[in-house]
């Protein structure tokens, strides 16, 4: 299940203070310095720099060469594409409840409600008429793609990237034309799959910002997810009605799950709440190894799957279907972080092959364990994730959840991957796109280390050596991850 990310509990800083930070940072600081300058403990500017999330965004846009005075060419969808995306998002049925929750029926409140899909396209935009005319002048209208690379730092893009509620106030916007605005946005996830489906956004004049807007938007996003969950439960109930007579005719233990792996009905075994199908689906392969169940035969059903455990080996029975130490021997584990919005874990070994999407927190933990094979204590991981070594209870709880399906692949005291496991990490082309939703101190330092050539992700190919003069006619190779670093150099970057 996706983990809930709490909204920031910050009071927006006065616009003049933010303007001074903006002018100093974008005028004087080199792009690399944007990620090094840190906000004080209370999140307010002291002249050093913007908040970490804002500074990271500005740094990306500086590297892209986005002009803070002009932006980039606008991207607008046509009416047919807007309608298609509205239906595909699953958010169309939620608009009435969001409208009733967030907008003044009289239309007098100076706010604009916008609903965007997971790619940042504004699919609906409603609000006070005069304010909408002002929004039109900066390109904030239905069909516009409100992504960072086009319109700079903004609430919708920040919430989609961080996958938690975000506020971008006044001069925290990268484009100067947006400094008169405040935007608060919260992401909406499909509770059945954890997939990001869009964001709810409220925008209004910066001078009339209200501290409750971020919490209100967060509540609206949770309400939308509650509606999506109710629809999923109704669909699961319909599948359960279909599954009951089918399971009565099956010999041996079996269960029926929906397309996202949630159990509708089971017979002959304790039903798990959810199985995690591979990201690409189970496809035509009839037998899969599933954490918690072992080897299973998979058969498609209407709107779901019939799962029948094959007679497991004795060690799998004793171990609850998790990976044993013997099965972990020589296993290959791949952490795929190339897609910023969908980290994925794949395992290939004696227990079988399987993969599934990871929660943001589990992706952070596995990344830290992958780059430091000697392991971490719970306190070290807490410091790496939260900047607080005392938060060990949270770390141990998450690692316990990971061990339910990683089993012998994950050792402890200290927490680490088993020595026999071959671990590789596939990272994005831009190191600053590595787990962009993460604000963990160690992940932020790792991004900077990768960009500066200090470290290399496990399994990443080395950078090609210098070319000889005779190679000038050959096109330069595509930029790869920096060369591998020693343990000592990682210690200077990691937790």
PDB file of N, CA and C in Angstrom, residues 268-321:
ATOM      1  N   UNK A 268      -9.202 -22.703   1.109  1.00  0.00           N
ATOM      2  CA  UNK A 268      -8.151 -23.646   1.463  1.00  0.00           C
ATOM      3  C   UNK A 268      -6.857 -23.032   1.935  1.00  0.00           C
ATOM      4  N   UNK A 269      -6.785 -21.731   2.118  1.00  0.00           N
ATOM      5  CA  UNK A 269      -5.571 -21.096   2.633  1.00  0.00           C
ATOM      6  C   UNK A 269      -5.922 -19.734   3.196  1.00  0.00           C
ATOM      7  N   UNK A 270      -5.113 -19.248   4.155  1.00  0.00           N
ATOM      8  CA  UNK A 270      -5.376 -17.895   4.682  1.00  0.00           C
ATOM      9  C   UNK A 270      -5.148 -16.866   3.569  1.00  0.00           C
ATOM     10  N   UNK A 271      -6.143 -16.069   3.262  1.00  0.00           N
ATOM     11  CA  UNK A 271      -5.980 -15.167   2.120  1.00  0.00           C
ATOM     12  C   UNK A 271      -5.097 -13.966   2.454  1.00  0.00           C
ATOM     13  N   UNK A 272      -4.052 -13.708   1.665  1.00  0.00           N
ATOM     14  CA  UNK A 272      -3.303 -12.464   1.838  1.00  0.00           C
ATOM     15  C   UNK A 272      -4.167 -11.289   1.397  1.00  0.00           C
ATOM     16  N   UNK A 273      -3.948 -10.138   1.982  1.00  0.00           N
ATOM     17  CA  UNK A 273      -4.728  -8.963   1.587  1.00  0.00           C
ATOM     18  C   UNK A 273      -4.491  -8.629   0.126  1.00  0.00           C
ATOM     19  N   UNK A 274      -3.220  -8.772  -0.300  1.00  0.00           N
ATOM     20  CA  UNK A 274      -2.908  -8.415  -1.682  1.00  0.00           C
ATOM     21  C   UNK A 274      -1.685  -9.176  -2.151  1.00  0.00           C
ATOM     22  N   UNK A 275      -1.708  -9.641  -3.383  1.00  0.00           N
ATOM     23  CA  UNK A 275      -0.524 -10.110  -4.086  1.00  0.00           C
ATOM     24  C   UNK A 275      -0.027  -8.967  -4.966  1.00  0.00           C
ATOM     25  N   UNK A 276       1.254  -8.950  -5.231  1.00  0.00           N
ATOM     26  CA  UNK A 276       1.801  -7.874  -6.039  1.00  0.00           C
ATOM     27  C   UNK A 276       2.189  -8.422  -7.409  1.00  0.00           C
ATOM     28  N   UNK A 277       1.339  -8.209  -8.406  1.00  0.00           N
ATOM     29  CA  UNK A 277       1.697  -8.682  -9.748  1.00  0.00           C
ATOM     30  C   UNK A 277       2.862  -7.881 -10.295  1.00  0.00           C
ATOM     31  N   UNK A 278       3.637  -8.463 -11.223  1.00  0.00           N
ATOM     32  CA  UNK A 278       4.722  -7.708 -11.843  1.00  0.00           C
ATOM     33  C   UNK A 278       4.187  -6.449 -12.520  1.00  0.00           C
ATOM     34  N   UNK A 279       5.052  -5.466 -12.657  1.00  0.00           N
ATOM     35  CA  UNK A 279       4.644  -4.209 -13.269  1.00  0.00           C
ATOM     36  C   UNK A 279       4.076  -4.434 -14.660  1.00  0.00           C
ATOM     37  N   UNK A 280       4.689  -5.356 -15.412  1.00  0.00           N
ATOM     38  CA  UNK A 280       4.221  -5.616 -16.770  1.00  0.00           C
ATOM     39  C   UNK A 280       3.085  -6.628 -16.807  1.00  0.00           C
ATOM     40  N   UNK A 281       2.614  -7.080 -15.648  1.00  0.00           N
ATOM     41  CA  UNK A 281       1.534  -8.061 -15.603  1.00  0.00           C
ATOM     42  C   UNK A 281       2.067  -9.482 -15.646  1.00  0.00           C
ATOM     43  N   UNK A 282       1.187 -10.441 -15.365  1.00  0.00           N
ATOM     44  CA  UNK A 282       1.596 -11.839 -15.375  1.00  0.00           C
ATOM     45  C   UNK A 282       1.700 -12.414 -16.783  1.00  0.00           C
ATOM     46  N   UNK A 283       1.065 -11.787 -17.737  1.00  0.00           N
ATOM     47  CA  UNK A 283       1.210 -12.189 -19.127  1.00  0.00           C
ATOM     48  C   UNK A 283       0.760 -13.615 -19.381  1.00  0.00           C
ATOM     49  N   UNK A 284       1.463 -14.260 -20.322  1.00  0.00           N
ATOM     50  CA  UNK A 284       1.075 -15.612 -20.740  1.00  0.00           C
ATOM     51  C   UNK A 284       1.766 -16.707 -19.943  1.00  0.00           C
ATOM     52  N   UNK A 285       2.753 -16.343 -19.091  1.00  0.00           N
ATOM     53  CA  UNK A 285       3.436 -17.346 -18.288  1.00  0.00           C
ATOM     54  C   UNK A 285       2.469 -17.907 -17.257  1.00  0.00           C
ATOM     55  N   UNK A 286       2.415 -19.233 -17.146  1.00  0.00           N
ATOM     56  CA  UNK A 286       1.394 -19.855 -16.301  1.00  0.00           C
ATOM     57  C   UNK A 286       1.839 -20.084 -14.866  1.00  0.00           C
ATOM     58  N   UNK A 287       3.144 -20.102 -14.585  1.00  0.00           N
ATOM     59  CA  UNK A 287       3.634 -20.363 -13.235  1.00  0.00           C
ATOM     60  C   UNK A 287       4.561 -19.226 -12.807  1.00  0.00           C
ATOM     61  N   UNK A 288       4.293 -18.687 -11.619  1.00  0.00           N
ATOM     62  CA  UNK A 288       5.104 -17.607 -11.066  1.00  0.00           C
ATOM     63  C   UNK A 288       5.421 -17.917  -9.608  1.00  0.00           C
ATOM     64  N   UNK A 289       6.573 -17.452  -9.158  1.00  0.00           N
ATOM     65  CA  UNK A 289       6.892 -17.510  -7.735  1.00  0.00           C
ATOM     66  C   UNK A 289       6.394 -16.234  -7.096  1.00  0.00           C
ATOM     67  N   UNK A 290       5.529 -16.356  -6.080  1.00  0.00           N
ATOM     68  CA  UNK A 290       4.937 -15.198  -5.431  1.00  0.00           C
ATOM     69  C   UNK A 290       5.360 -15.157  -3.974  1.00  0.00           C
ATOM     70  N   UNK A 291       5.887 -14.024  -3.505  1.00  0.00           N
ATOM     71  CA  UNK A 291       6.236 -13.912  -2.085  1.00  0.00           C
ATOM     72  C   UNK A 291       5.031 -14.229  -1.206  1.00  0.00           C
ATOM     73  N   UNK A 292       5.249 -15.091  -0.241  1.00  0.00           N
ATOM     74  CA  UNK A 292       4.174 -15.479   0.663  1.00  0.00           C
ATOM     75  C   UNK A 292       3.444 -16.741   0.272  1.00  0.00           C
ATOM     76  N   UNK A 293       3.522 -17.128  -1.011  1.00  0.00           N
ATOM     77  CA  UNK A 293       2.811 -18.315  -1.486  1.00  0.00           C
ATOM     78  C   UNK A 293       3.724 -19.327  -2.157  1.00  0.00           C
ATOM     79  N   UNK A 294       4.885 -18.918  -2.621  1.00  0.00           N
ATOM     80  CA  UNK A 294       5.755 -19.816  -3.368  1.00  0.00           C
ATOM     81  C   UNK A 294       5.320 -19.933  -4.821  1.00  0.00           C
ATOM     82  N   UNK A 295       5.569 -21.105  -5.432  1.00  0.00           N
ATOM     83  CA  UNK A 295       5.214 -21.322  -6.840  1.00  0.00           C
ATOM     84  C   UNK A 295       3.691 -21.397  -6.992  1.00  0.00           C
ATOM     85  N   UNK A 296       3.156 -20.625  -7.947  1.00  0.00           N
ATOM     86  CA  UNK A 296       1.703 -20.582  -8.157  1.00  0.00           C
ATOM     87  C   UNK A 296       1.381 -20.653  -9.643  1.00  0.00           C
ATOM     88  N   UNK A 297       0.291 -21.339  -9.941  1.00  0.00           N
ATOM     89  CA  UNK A 297      -0.261 -21.329 -11.297  1.00  0.00           C
ATOM     90  C   UNK A 297      -1.229 -20.167 -11.408  1.00  0.00           C
ATOM     91  N   UNK A 298      -1.111 -19.403 -12.477  1.00  0.00           N
ATOM     92  CA  UNK A 298      -1.912 -18.196 -12.667  1.00  0.00           C
ATOM     93  C   UNK A 298      -2.788 -18.378 -13.900  1.00  0.00           C
ATOM     94  N   UNK A 299      -4.089 -18.144 -13.734  1.00  0.00           N
ATOM     95  CA  UNK A 299      -5.011 -18.229 -14.858  1.00  0.00           C
ATOM     96  C   UNK A 299      -5.860 -16.961 -14.916  1.00  0.00           C
ATOM     97  N   UNK A 300      -6.045 -16.395 -16.106  1.00  0.00           N
ATOM     98  CA  UNK A 300      -6.840 -15.161 -16.202  1.00  0.00           C
ATOM     99  C   UNK A 300      -8.322 -15.426 -16.017  1.00  0.00           C
ATOM    100  N   UNK A 301      -8.982 -14.483 -15.373  1.00  0.00           N
ATOM    101  CA  UNK A 301     -10.432 -14.461 -15.238  1.00  0.00           C
ATOM    102  C   UNK A 301     -10.926 -13.105 -15.720  1.00  0.00           C
ATOM    103  N   UNK A 302     -12.224 -12.984 -15.887  1.00  0.00           N
ATOM    104  CA  UNK A 302     -12.779 -11.680 -16.206  1.00  0.00           C
ATOM    105  C   UNK A 302     -12.493 -10.728 -15.047  1.00  0.00           C
ATOM    106  N   UNK A 303     -11.763  -9.646 -15.321  1.00  0.00           N
ATOM    107  CA  UNK A 303     -11.448  -8.615 -14.325  1.00  0.00           C
ATOM    108  C   UNK A 303     -10.578  -9.132 -13.189  1.00  0.00           C
ATOM    109  N   UNK A 304      -9.869 -10.242 -13.374  1.00  0.00           N
ATOM    110  CA  UNK A 304      -9.025 -10.729 -12.292  1.00  0.00           C
ATOM    111  C   UNK A 304      -8.228 -11.955 -12.693  1.00  0.00           C
ATOM    112  N   UNK A 305      -7.722 -12.663 -11.657  1.00  0.00           N
ATOM    113  CA  UNK A 305      -6.864 -13.827 -11.865  1.00  0.00           C
ATOM    114  C   UNK A 305      -7.218 -14.911 -10.859  1.00  0.00           C
ATOM    115  N   UNK A 306      -7.137 -16.163 -11.310  1.00  0.00           N
ATOM    116  CA  UNK A 306      -7.229 -17.313 -10.424  1.00  0.00           C
ATOM    117  C   UNK A 306      -5.808 -17.753 -10.085  1.00  0.00           C
ATOM    118  N   UNK A 307      -5.480 -17.816  -8.808  1.00  0.00           N
ATOM    119  CA  UNK A 307      -4.129 -18.152  -8.346  1.00  0.00           C
ATOM    120  C   UNK A 307      -4.204 -19.452  -7.551  1.00  0.00           C
ATOM    121  N   UNK A 308      -3.448 -20.462  -7.998  1.00  0.00           N
ATOM    122  CA  UNK A 308      -3.447 -21.754  -7.323  1.00  0.00           C
ATOM    123  C   UNK A 308      -2.019 -22.116  -6.934  1.00  0.00           C
ATOM    124  N   UNK A 309      -1.705 -22.131  -5.634  1.00  0.00           N
ATOM    125  CA  UNK A 309      -0.356 -22.518  -5.209  1.00  0.00           C
ATOM    126  C   UNK A 309      -0.027 -23.936  -5.645  1.00  0.00           C
ATOM    127  N   UNK A 310       1.125 -24.097  -6.276  1.00  0.00           N
ATOM    128  CA  UNK A 310       1.637 -25.423  -6.596  1.00  0.00           C
ATOM    129  C   UNK A 310       2.220 -25.990  -5.308  1.00  0.00           C
ATOM    130  N   UNK A 311       2.197 -27.314  -5.159  1.00  0.00           N
ATOM    131  CA  UNK A 311       2.686 -27.922  -3.900  1.00  0.00           C
ATOM    132  C   UNK A 311       4.077 -27.401  -3.596  1.00  0.00           C
ATOM    133  N   UNK A 312       4.241 -26.655  -2.496  1.00  0.00           N
ATOM    134  CA  UNK A 312       5.543 -26.055  -2.206  1.00  0.00           C
ATOM    135  C   UNK A 312       6.504 -27.050  -1.584  1.00  0.00           C
ATOM    136  N   UNK A 313       7.797 -26.701  -1.663  1.00  0.00           N
ATOM    137  CA  UNK A 313       8.806 -27.485  -0.986  1.00  0.00           C
ATOM    138  C   UNK A 313       8.693 -27.275   0.521  1.00  0.00           C
ATOM    139  N   UNK A 314       9.264 -28.210   1.294  1.00  0.00           N
ATOM    140  CA  UNK A 314       9.153 -28.127   2.749  1.00  0.00           C
ATOM    141  C   UNK A 314       9.743 -26.840   3.284  1.00  0.00           C
ATOM    142  N   UNK A 315      10.880 -26.375   2.694  1.00  0.00           N
ATOM    143  CA  UNK A 315      11.495 -25.164   3.229  1.00  0.00           C
ATOM    144  C   UNK A 315      10.633 -23.942   2.939  1.00  0.00           C
ATOM    145  N   UNK A 316       9.873 -23.979   1.827  1.00  0.00           N
ATOM    146  CA  UNK A 316       8.988 -22.860   1.533  1.00  0.00           C
ATOM    147  C   UNK A 316       7.816 -22.843   2.503  1.00  0.00           C
ATOM    148  N   UNK A 317       7.319 -24.029   2.881  1.00  0.00           N
ATOM    149  CA  UNK A 317       6.233 -24.093   3.857  1.00  0.00           C
ATOM    150  C   UNK A 317       6.695 -23.510   5.187  1.00  0.00           C
ATOM    151  N   UNK A 318       7.900 -23.919   5.626  1.00  0.00           N
ATOM    152  CA  UNK A 318       8.413 -23.447   6.906  1.00  0.00           C
ATOM    153  C   UNK A 318       8.680 -21.954   6.885  1.00  0.00           C
ATOM    154  N   UNK A 319       8.993 -21.441   5.732  1.00  0.00           N
ATOM    155  CA  UNK A 319       9.370 -20.025   5.633  1.00  0.00           C
ATOM    156  C   UNK A 319       8.240 -19.136   5.138  1.00  0.00           C
ATOM    157  N   UNK A 320       7.028 -19.687   5.034  1.00  0.00           N
ATOM    158  CA  UNK A 320       5.901 -18.859   4.628  1.00  0.00           C
ATOM    159  C   UNK A 320       5.975 -18.357   3.210  1.00  0.00           C
ATOM    160  N   UNK A 321       6.720 -19.043   2.339  1.00  0.00           N
ATOM    161  CA  UNK A 321       6.792 -18.612   0.953  1.00  0.00           C
ATOM    162  C   UNK A 321       7.788 -17.500   0.697  1.00  0.00           C
TER     163      UNK A 321
END
